[in-house]
XYZ file of C-alpha atoms in Angstrom:
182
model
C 0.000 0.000 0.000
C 0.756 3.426 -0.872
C 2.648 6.257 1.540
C 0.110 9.485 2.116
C 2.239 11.510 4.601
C 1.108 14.681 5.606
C -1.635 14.302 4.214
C -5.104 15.826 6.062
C -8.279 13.500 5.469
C -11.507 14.802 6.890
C -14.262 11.945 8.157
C -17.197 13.472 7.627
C -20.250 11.517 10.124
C -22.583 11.505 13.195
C -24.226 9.085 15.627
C -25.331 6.256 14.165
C -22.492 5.273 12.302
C -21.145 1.943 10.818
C -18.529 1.169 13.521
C -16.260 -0.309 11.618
C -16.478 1.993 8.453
C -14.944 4.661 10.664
C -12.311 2.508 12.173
C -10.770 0.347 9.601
C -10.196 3.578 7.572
C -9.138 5.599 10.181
C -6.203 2.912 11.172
C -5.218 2.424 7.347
C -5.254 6.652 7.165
C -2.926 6.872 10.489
C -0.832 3.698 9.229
C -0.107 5.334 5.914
C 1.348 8.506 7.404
C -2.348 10.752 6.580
C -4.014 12.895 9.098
C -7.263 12.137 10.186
C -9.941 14.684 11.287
C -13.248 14.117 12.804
C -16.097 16.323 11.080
C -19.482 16.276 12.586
C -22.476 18.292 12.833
C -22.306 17.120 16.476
C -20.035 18.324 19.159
C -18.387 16.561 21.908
C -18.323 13.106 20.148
C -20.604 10.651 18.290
C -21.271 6.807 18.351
C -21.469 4.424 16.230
C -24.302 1.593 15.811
C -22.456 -0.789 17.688
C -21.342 1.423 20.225
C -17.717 3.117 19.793
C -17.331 6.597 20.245
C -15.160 9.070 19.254
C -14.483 12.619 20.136
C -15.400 15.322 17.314
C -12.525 17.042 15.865
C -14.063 19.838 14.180
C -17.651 21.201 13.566
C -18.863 20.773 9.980
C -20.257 24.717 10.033
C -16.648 25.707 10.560
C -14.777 22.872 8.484
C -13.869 24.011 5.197
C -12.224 21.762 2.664
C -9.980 23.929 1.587
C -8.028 22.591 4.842
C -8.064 19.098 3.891
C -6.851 16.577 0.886
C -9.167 13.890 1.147
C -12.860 13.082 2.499
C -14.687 9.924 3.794
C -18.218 9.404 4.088
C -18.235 5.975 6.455
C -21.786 4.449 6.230
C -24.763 3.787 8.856
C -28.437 4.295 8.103
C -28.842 6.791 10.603
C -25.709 8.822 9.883
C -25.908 9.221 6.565
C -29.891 9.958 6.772
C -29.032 13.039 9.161
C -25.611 14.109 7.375
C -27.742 14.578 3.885
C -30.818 16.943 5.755
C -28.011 19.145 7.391
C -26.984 22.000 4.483
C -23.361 22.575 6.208
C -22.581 18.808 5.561
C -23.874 18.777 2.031
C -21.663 21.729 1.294
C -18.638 20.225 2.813
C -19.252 17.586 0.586
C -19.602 19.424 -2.135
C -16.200 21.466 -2.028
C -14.463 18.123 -2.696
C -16.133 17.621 -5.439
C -15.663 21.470 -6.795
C -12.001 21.048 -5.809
C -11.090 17.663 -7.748
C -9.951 15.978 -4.482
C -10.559 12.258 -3.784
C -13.707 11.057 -1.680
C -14.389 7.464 -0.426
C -17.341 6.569 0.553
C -18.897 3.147 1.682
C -21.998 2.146 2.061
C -25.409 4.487 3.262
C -22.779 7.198 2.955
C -23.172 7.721 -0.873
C -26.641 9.224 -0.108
C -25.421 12.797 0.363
C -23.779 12.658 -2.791
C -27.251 13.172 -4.427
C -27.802 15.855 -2.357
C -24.656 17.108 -2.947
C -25.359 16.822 -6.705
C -22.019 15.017 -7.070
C -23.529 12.046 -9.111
C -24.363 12.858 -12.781
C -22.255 10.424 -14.807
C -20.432 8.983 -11.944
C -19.983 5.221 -11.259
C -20.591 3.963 -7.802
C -21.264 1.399 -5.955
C -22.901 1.386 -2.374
C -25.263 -0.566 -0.091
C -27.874 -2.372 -2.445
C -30.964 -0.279 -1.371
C -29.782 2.712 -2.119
C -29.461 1.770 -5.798
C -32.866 3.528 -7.265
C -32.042 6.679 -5.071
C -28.319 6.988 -6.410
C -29.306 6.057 -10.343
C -32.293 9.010 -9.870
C -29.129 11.218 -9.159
C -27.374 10.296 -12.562
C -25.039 7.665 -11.111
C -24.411 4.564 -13.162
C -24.745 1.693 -10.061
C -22.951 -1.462 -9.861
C -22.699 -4.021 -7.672
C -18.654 -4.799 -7.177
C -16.272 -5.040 -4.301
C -14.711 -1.061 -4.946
C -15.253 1.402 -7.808
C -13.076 3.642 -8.737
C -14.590 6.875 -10.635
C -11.939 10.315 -11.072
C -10.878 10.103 -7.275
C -14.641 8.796 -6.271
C -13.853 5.711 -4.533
C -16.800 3.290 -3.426
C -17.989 0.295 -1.639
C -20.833 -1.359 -0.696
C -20.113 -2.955 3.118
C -18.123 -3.649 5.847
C -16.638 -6.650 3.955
C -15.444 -5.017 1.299
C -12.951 -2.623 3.690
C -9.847 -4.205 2.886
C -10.311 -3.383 -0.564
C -11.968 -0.055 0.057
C -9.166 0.982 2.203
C -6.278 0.073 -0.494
C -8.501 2.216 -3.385
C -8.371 5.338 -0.830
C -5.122 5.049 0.009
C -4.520 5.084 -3.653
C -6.744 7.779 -4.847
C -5.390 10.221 -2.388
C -1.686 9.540 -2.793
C -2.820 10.219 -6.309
C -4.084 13.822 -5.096
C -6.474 15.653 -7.306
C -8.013 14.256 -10.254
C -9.699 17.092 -12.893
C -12.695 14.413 -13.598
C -13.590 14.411 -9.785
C -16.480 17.160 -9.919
C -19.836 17.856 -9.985
């Protein structure tokens, strides 16, 4: 696996958050010499479906991607239902995409990319019930391990983290990528 060091990778989430979509990441960010940054909506710190918590880094209101290289939506039902009704976290989102930097998302977390607008003639994958809301968006939805779109990485569950984590790793020792916008 790829070197990032130095850089700054924002985790963009909220209660109700697949544990493990946070914390496999987060180790494979830290192991590769990257940054990691909580973002939330939140303050003080959120948990996770099956009950780990972590302290918030950094409110979303005052987060601005400019400050960051990379972004990763972890999945959850809950957390990405909330993060795509609050219009900080949609922006956020949405300066990646306006800046060309990577984003990896897994799972329930592709559903603020519609909001964000961020799917026209993207390819994605993501957790299988969110197919109809993602193809309304203009994505075009598969159902593989990890996609690989411009910097848009994607997968669709827990056990497809190994491979998720190497295709981030990748995409943001790679850096900006001009087709990654929206």
């Amino acid at each position: 696996m790829e070197r990032i060091d130095g850089a700054t990778v924002a985790f963009l989430l909220t209660d109700g958050f697949e544990d493990s979509e946070l914390t496999s990441p987060w180790e494979t960010v830290e192991q590769q010499g990257g940054t990691p940054t909580l973002v939330s909506p939140k303050e003080g710190s959120v948990e996770g479906k099956k009950g780990h918590t972590q302290a918030v880094d950094l409110g979303v209101a005052s987060a601005s991607a400019d400050d960051f290289d990379a972004l990763v939506l972890p999945g959850g039902v809950v957390n990405a239902d909330h993060l795509r009704m609050d219009t900080d976290a949609v922006a956020f989102v949405g300066a990646f995409f306006d800046q060309h930097k990577p984003v990896a998302v897994i799972c329930h977390g592709a559903w603020i990319l519609a909001d964000a607008d961020a799917l026209r003639g993207r390819r994605l994958t993501s957790y299988p019930s969110l197919r109809t809301d993602l193809v309304n968006a203009g994505a075009e939805w598969v159902d593989e391990e990890v996609v690989v779109d411009q910097g848009l990485v994607s997968s669709r569950t827990p056990d497809d983290l190994p491979a998720f984590n190497a295709k981030m790793v990748e995409e943001i020792a790679e850096g900006r990528h001009a087709g990654q916008s929206r």
